[in-house]
Coordinates of C-alpha atoms and ligand atoms in Angstrom, one line a residue:
X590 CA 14.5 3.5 -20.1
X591 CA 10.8 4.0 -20.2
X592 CA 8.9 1.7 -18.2
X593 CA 5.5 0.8 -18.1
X594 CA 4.1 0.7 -14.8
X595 CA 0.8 -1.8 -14.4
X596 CA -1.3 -2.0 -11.4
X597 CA -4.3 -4.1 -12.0
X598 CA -7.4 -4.7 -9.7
X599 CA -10.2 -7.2 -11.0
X600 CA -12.2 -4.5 -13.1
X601 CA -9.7 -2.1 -13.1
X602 CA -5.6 -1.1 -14.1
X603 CA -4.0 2.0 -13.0
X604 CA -0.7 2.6 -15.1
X605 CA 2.1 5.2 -15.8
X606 CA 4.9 5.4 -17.8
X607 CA 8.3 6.3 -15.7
X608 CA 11.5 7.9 -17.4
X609 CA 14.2 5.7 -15.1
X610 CA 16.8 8.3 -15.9
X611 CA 14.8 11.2 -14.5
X612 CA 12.4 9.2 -12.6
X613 CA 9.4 11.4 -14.2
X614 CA 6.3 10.3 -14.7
X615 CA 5.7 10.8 -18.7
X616 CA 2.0 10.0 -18.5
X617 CA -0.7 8.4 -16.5
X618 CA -4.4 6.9 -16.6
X619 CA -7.3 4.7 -15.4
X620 CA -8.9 1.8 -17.1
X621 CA -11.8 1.7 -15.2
X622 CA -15.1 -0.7 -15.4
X623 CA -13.4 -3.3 -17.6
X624 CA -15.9 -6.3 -18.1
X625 CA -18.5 -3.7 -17.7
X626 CA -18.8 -0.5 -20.4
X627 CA -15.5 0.9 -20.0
X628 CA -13.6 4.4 -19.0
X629 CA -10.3 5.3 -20.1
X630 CA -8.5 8.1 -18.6
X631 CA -4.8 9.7 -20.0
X632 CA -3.1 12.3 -18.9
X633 CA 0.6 13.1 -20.5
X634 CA 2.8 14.8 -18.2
X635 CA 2.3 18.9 -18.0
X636 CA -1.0 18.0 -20.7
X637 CA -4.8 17.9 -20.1
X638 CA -6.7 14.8 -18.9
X639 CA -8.5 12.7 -21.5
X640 CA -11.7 10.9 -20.4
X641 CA -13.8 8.8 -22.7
X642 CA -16.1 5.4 -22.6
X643 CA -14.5 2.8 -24.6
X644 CA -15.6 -0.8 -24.7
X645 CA -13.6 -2.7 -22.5
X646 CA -14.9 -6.5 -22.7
X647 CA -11.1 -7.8 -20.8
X648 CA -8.1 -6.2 -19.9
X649 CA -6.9 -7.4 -23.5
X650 CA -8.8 -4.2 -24.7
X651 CA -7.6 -2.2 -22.1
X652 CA -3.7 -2.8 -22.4
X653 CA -4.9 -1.8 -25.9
X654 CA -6.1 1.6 -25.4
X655 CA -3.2 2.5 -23.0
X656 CA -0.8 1.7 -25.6
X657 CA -2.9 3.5 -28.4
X658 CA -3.1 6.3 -26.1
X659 CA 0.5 6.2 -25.2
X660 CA 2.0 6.2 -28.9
X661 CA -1.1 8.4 -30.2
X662 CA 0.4 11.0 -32.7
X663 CA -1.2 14.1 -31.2
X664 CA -0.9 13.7 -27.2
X665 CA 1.4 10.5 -26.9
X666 CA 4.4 10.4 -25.2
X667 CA 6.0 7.7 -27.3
X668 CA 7.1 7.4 -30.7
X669 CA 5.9 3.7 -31.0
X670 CA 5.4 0.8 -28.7
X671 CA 9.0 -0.4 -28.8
X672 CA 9.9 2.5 -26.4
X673 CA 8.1 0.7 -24.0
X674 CA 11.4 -1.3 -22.9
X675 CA 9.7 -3.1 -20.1
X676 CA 7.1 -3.6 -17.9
X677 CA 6.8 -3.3 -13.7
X678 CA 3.5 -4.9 -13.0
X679 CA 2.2 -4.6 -9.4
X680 CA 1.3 -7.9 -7.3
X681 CA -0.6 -8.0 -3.9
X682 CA 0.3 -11.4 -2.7
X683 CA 3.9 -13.9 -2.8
X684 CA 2.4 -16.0 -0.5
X685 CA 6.0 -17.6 1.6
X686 CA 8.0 -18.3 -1.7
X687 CA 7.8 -15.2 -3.6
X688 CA 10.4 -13.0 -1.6
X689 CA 11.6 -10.4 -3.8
X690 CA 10.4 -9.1 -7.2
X691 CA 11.5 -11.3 -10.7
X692 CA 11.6 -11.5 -14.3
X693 CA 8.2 -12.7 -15.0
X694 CA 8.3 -16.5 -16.5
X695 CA 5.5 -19.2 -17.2
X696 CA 7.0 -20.5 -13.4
X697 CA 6.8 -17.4 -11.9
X698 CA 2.9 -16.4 -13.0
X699 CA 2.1 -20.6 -11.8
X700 CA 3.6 -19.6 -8.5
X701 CA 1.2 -16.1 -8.3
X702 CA -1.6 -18.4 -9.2
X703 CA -0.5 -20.4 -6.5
X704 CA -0.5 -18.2 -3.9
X705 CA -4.6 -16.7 -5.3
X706 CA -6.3 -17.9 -2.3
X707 CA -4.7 -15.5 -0.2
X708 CA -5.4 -12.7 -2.2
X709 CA -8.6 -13.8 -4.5
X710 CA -9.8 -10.6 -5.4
X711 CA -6.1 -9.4 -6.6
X712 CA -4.0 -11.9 -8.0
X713 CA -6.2 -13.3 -10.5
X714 CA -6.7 -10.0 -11.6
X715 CA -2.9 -9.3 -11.7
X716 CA -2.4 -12.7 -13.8
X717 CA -5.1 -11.2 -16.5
X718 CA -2.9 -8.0 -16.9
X719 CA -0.1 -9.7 -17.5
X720 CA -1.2 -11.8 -20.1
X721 CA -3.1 -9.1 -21.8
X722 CA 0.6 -7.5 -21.7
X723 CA 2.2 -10.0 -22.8
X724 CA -0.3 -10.3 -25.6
X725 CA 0.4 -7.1 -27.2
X726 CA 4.0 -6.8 -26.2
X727 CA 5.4 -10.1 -26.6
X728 CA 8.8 -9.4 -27.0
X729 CA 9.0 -7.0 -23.9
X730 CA 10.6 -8.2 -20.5
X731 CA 8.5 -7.1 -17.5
X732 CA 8.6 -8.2 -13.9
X733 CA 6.7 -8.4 -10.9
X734 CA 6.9 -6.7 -7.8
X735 CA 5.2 -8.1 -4.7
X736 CA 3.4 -6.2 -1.8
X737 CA 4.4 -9.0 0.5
X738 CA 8.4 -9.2 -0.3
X739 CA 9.3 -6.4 1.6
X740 CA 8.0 -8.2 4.6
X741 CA 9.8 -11.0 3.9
X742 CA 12.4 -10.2 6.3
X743 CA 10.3 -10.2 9.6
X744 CA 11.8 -13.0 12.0
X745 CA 9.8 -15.7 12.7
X746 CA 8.8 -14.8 16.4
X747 CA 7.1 -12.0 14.5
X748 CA 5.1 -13.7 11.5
X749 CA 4.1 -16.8 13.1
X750 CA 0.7 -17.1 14.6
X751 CA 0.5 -18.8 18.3
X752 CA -1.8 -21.5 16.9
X753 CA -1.1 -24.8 15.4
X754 CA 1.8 -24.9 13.7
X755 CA 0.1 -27.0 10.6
X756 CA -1.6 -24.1 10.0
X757 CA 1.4 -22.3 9.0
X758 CA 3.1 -25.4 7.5
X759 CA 0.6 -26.7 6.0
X760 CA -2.0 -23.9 4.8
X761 CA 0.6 -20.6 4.8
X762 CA -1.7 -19.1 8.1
X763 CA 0.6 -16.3 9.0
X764 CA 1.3 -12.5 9.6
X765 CA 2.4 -11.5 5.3
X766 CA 1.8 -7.8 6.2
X767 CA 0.4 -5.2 3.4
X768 CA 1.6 -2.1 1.5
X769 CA 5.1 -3.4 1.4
X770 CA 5.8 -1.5 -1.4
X771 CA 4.9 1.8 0.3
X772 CA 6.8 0.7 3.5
X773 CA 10.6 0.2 1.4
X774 CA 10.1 3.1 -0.7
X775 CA 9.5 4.9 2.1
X776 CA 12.1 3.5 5.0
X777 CA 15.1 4.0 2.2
X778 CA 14.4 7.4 1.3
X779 CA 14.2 7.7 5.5
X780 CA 17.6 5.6 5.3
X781 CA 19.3 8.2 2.8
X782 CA 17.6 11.7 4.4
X783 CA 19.9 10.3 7.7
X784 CA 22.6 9.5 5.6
X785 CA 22.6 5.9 5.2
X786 CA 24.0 5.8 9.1
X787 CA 24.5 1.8 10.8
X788 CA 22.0 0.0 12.9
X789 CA 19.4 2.3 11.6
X790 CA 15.5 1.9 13.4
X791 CA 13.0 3.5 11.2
X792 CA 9.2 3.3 11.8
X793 CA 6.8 3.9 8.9
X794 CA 3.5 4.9 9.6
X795 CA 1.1 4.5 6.3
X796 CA -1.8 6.0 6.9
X797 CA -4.7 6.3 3.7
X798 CA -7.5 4.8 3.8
X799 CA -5.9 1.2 3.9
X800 CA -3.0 1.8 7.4
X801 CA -0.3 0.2 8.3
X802 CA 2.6 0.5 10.4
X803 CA 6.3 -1.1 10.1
X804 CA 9.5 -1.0 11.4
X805 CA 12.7 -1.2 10.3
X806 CA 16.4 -2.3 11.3
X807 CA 18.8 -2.0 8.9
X808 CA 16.5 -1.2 5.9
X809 CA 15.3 -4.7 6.6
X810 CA 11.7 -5.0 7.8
X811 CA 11.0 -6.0 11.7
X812 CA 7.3 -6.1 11.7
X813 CA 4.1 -4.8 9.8
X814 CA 0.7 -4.1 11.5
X815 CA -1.3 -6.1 9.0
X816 CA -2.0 -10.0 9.5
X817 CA -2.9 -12.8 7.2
X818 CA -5.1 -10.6 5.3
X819 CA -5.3 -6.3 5.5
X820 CA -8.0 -6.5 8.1
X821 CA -5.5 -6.7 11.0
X822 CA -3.7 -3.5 13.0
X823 CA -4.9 0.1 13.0
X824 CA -8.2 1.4 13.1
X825 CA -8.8 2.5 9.2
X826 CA -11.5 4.1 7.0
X827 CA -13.9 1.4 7.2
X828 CA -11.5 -1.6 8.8
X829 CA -11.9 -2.4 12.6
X830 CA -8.1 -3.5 12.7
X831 CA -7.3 -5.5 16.0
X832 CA -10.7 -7.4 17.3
X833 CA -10.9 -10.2 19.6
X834 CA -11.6 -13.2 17.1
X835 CA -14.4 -14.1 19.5
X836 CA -16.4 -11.1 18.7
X837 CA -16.8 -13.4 15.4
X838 CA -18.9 -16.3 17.2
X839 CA -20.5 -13.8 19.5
X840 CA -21.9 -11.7 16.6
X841 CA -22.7 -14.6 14.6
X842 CA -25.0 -16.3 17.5
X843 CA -26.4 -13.3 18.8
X844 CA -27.5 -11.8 15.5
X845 CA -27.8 -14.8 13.4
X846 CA -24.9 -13.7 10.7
X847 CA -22.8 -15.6 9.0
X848 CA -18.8 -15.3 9.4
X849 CA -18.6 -14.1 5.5
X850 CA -21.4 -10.9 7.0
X851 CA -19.7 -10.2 10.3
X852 CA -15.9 -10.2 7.9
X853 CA -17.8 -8.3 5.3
X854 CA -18.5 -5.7 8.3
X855 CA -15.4 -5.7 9.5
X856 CA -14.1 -4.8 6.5
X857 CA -16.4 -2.3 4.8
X858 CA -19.0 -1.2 7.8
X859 CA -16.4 -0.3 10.6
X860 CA -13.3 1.7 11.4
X861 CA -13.2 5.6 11.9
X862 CA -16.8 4.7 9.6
X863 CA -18.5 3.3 12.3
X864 CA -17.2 4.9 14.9
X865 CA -18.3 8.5 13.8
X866 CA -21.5 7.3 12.3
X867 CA -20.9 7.7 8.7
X868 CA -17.4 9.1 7.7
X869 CA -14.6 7.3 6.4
X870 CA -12.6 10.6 5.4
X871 CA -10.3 12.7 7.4
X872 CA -11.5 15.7 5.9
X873 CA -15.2 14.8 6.5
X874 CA -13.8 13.8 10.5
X875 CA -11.9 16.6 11.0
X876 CA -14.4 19.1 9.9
X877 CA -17.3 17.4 12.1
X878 CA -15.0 17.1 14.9
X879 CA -13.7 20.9 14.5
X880 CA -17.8 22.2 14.6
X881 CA -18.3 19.8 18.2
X882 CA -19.3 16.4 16.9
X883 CA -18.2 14.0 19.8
X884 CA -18.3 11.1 17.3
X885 CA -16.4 12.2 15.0
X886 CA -13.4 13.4 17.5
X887 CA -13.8 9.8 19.0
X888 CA -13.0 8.3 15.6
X889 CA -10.0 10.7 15.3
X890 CA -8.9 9.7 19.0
X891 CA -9.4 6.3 18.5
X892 CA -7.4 6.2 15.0
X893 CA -4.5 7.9 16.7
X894 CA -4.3 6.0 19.3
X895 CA -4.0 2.7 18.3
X896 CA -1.5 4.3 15.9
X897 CA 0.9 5.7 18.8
X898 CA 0.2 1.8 20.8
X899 CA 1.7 0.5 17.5
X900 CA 4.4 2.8 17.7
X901 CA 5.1 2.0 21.1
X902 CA 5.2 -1.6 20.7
X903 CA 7.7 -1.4 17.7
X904 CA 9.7 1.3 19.9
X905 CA 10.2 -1.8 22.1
X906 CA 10.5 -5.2 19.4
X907 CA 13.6 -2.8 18.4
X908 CA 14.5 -1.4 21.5
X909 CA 14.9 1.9 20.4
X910 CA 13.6 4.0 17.3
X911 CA 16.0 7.0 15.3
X912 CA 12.8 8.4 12.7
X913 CA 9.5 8.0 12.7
X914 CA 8.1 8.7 9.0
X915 CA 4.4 9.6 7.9
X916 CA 3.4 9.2 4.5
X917 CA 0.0 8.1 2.1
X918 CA -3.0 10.3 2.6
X919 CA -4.1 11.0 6.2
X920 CA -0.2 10.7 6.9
X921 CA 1.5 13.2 4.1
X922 CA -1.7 16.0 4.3
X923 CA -3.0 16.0 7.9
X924 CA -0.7 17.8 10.3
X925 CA -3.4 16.8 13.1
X926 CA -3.4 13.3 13.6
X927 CA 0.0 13.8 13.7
X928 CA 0.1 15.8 15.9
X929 CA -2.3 13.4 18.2
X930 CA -0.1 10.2 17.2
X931 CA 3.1 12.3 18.3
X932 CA 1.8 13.8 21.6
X933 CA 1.8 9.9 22.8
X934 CA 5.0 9.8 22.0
X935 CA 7.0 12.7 23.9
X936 CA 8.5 9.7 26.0
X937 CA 10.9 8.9 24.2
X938 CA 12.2 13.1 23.8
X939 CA 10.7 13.3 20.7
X940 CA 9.7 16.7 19.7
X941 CA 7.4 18.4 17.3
X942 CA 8.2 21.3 15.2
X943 CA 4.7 22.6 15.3
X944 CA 5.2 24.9 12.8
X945 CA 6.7 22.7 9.7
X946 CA 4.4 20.0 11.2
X947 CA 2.1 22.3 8.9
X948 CA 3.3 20.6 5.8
X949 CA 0.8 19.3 3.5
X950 CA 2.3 16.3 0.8
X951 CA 5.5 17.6 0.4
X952 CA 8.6 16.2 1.9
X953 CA 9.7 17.4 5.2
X954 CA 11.6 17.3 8.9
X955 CA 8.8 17.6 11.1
X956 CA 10.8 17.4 14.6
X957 CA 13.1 19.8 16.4
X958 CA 16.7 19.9 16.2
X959 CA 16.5 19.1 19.4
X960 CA 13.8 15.9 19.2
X961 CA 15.4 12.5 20.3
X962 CA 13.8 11.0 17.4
X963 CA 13.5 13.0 14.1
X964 CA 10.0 13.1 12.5
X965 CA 9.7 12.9 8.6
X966 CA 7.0 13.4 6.3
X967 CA 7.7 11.2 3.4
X968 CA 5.6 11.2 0.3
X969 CA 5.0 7.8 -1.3
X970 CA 5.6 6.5 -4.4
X971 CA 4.7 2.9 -5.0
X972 CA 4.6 3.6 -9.1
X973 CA 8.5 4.5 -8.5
X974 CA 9.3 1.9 -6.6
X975 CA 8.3 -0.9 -8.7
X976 CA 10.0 1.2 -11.7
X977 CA 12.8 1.3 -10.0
X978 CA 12.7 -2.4 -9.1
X979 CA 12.0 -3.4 -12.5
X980 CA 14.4 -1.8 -13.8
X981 CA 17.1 -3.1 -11.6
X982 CA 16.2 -6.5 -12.0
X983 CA 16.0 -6.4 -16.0
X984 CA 19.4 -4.5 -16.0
Ligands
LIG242 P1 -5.2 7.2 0.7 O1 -5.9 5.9 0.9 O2 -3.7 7.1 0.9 O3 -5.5 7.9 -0.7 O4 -5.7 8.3 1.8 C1 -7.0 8.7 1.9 C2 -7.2 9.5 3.1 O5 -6.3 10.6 3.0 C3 -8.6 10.1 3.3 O6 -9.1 9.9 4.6 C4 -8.4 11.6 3.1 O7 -9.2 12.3 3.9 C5 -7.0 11.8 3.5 N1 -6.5 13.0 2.7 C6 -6.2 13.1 1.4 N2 -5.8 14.3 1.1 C7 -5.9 15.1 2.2 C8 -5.6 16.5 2.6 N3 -5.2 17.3 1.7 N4 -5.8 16.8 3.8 C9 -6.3 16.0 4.8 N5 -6.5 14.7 4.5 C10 -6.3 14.2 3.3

């Protein structure tokens, strides 16, 4: 089956078209700027990329030039649109009903809608793909797959806030978690490199430019590192992760902002950012911290840090851990912060192969034979896993 994967942002949808038999991607691209002028990139597997301005009023137009693109004569991968035989689009936010991925319905897309205050910049954007795919390919099934449903099995002691509990019942306040996605694909190909063994404890550390960390019993998620929203946990690019929600009020009296400008800095003016006074990536931090900038080796100490105290404290909500798996940018490509994140972690007889601990975003056993815990690096595939999801579900 070929199935088109759609990930939509506000002014923006990513999408690639997956071979489910071979589970190759047959071609990729970027809508980019839509509602603005409007960029459109294709690239067909093993071909060259094709970049152009197109006008791009909605995503109506855009879903348009994908499929153009897709079935073109010269550089298309499909004969016509009907090889499209469904679509996998990507959702940020279930909100507490949406547990798993479905067939998309009228009831399903209400329910998505539903759940757009928790996610305002994302699902309303995600609704507009849809119907701009559903425009053009009526007669196609597609499905959604959540962020959030892979979280959907932490226990209660773990997702529930310690304030009023109205504020769960009645206004959803709770821990959803993020990159859900990410975390299953990543914690079953962990499940299957150990051979699918019982009462399996797998921690996944996701670590881009968005991090997160979860853990795993079973397959079945324990805990995620992100809150309410994907401000919460690790120290990230430009995210402060844990804060003291009184720094809020503090801020906010002594400097006269308002809590939408201290969030906003939170959010875009902190993290490894802040820290090292100007940059949010690992290369940039690495290379500063390599030529003696105290900064920027602060940033890296502080990000791997909090990492290893997350470790540790899912170490214990499981009481125990088997693998410990890295994947997403800083995580699949930067042998160093692992390397930091794993020398907290030598308690538990966990051992690093310092050599294959080389590996740059490829799939690997990064421990000893003779670690207590093995070490993977796991590459992600989030495009893969929703195919693979929607494909399932359609089936
Ligand atoms: P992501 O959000 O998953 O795309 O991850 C972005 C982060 O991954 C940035 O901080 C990059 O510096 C880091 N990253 C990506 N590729 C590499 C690489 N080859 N070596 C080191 N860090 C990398």
């Amino acid at each position: 089956m070929n199935v088109l994967v759609i990930n939509c942002g506000s002014s923006s949808l990513k999408y690639q078209v997956i071979d489910s038999e071979t589970e190759k991607v047959k071609a990729k691209g970027l809508c980019e700027r839509i509602g603005i002028d409007g960029r459109f990139a294709y690239q067909p597997a093993g071909g060259e990329k094709e970049e152009s301005e197109k006008p791009m009023p909605t995503h109506n137009e855009a879903v348009a030039y994908v499929i153009e693109a897709l079935t073109n004569e010269k550089t298309g991968v499909l004969k016509s649109l009907d090889e499209i035989d469904c679509v996998g689009h990507r959702i940020v936010h279930g909100g507490v009903n949406l547990t798993h991925s479905y067939v998309v319905t009228e009831e399903i897309i209400k329910e998505i809608e539903d759940c757009s205050d928790l996610a305002p910049l994302h699902n309303p954007a995600h609704i507009l793909g849809i119907r701009a795919c559903q425009k053009l390919m009526p007669s196609t099934p597609m499905a959604v797959v959540f962020d959030t449903a892979f979280q959907q099995t932490m226990p209660e002691k773990a997702y529930l806030y310690a304030i009023p509990y109205k504020f769960y019942e009645e206004d959803k306040v709770r821990k959803y978690g993020a990159h859900g996605t990410s975390h299953m694909f990543v914690s079953q190909r962990a499940l299957e490199l150990m051979g699918n063994p019982a009462h399996s404890k797998i921690i996944v550390c996701h670590l881009g430019n968005g991090a997160s960390i979860s853990c795993e019993i079973d397959g079945k998620c324990q805990e995620n590192s992100m809150g309410l929203t994907p401000l919460d946990g690790l120290v990230m690019g430009t995210r402060c992760g844990d804060i003291d929600p009184s720094v809020v009020e503090f801020l906010c009296k002594k400097r006269g902002y308002s809590v939408e400008e201290v969030l906003r800095i939170f959010n875009k003016e902190s993290g490894v950012l802040a820290v090292s006074g100007g940059m949010s990536d690992f290369r940039d931090l690495a290379d500063a911290a390599s030529k003696g900038n105290d900064r920027a080796q602060l940033a890296l100490d502080m990000f791997a840090y909090r990492a290893a105290k997350y470790i540790g404290s899912y170490v214990a909500a499981m009481n125990g851990v088997d693998t410990i798996c890295f994947t997403a940018g800083i995580g699949e490509n930067n042998g160093m912060i692992r390397g930091m994140i794993c020398d907290y972690l030598t308690f538990l007889g966990l051992e690093l192969d310092d050599e294959a601990n080389k590996v740059v975003g490829d799939e690997k056993l990064i421990s000893t034979p003779e670690s207590k815990v093995a070490v993977y690096v796991i590459p992600t595939n989030e495009e893969l896993a929703i195919a693979r999801e929607t494909v399932a579900l359609l089936k």
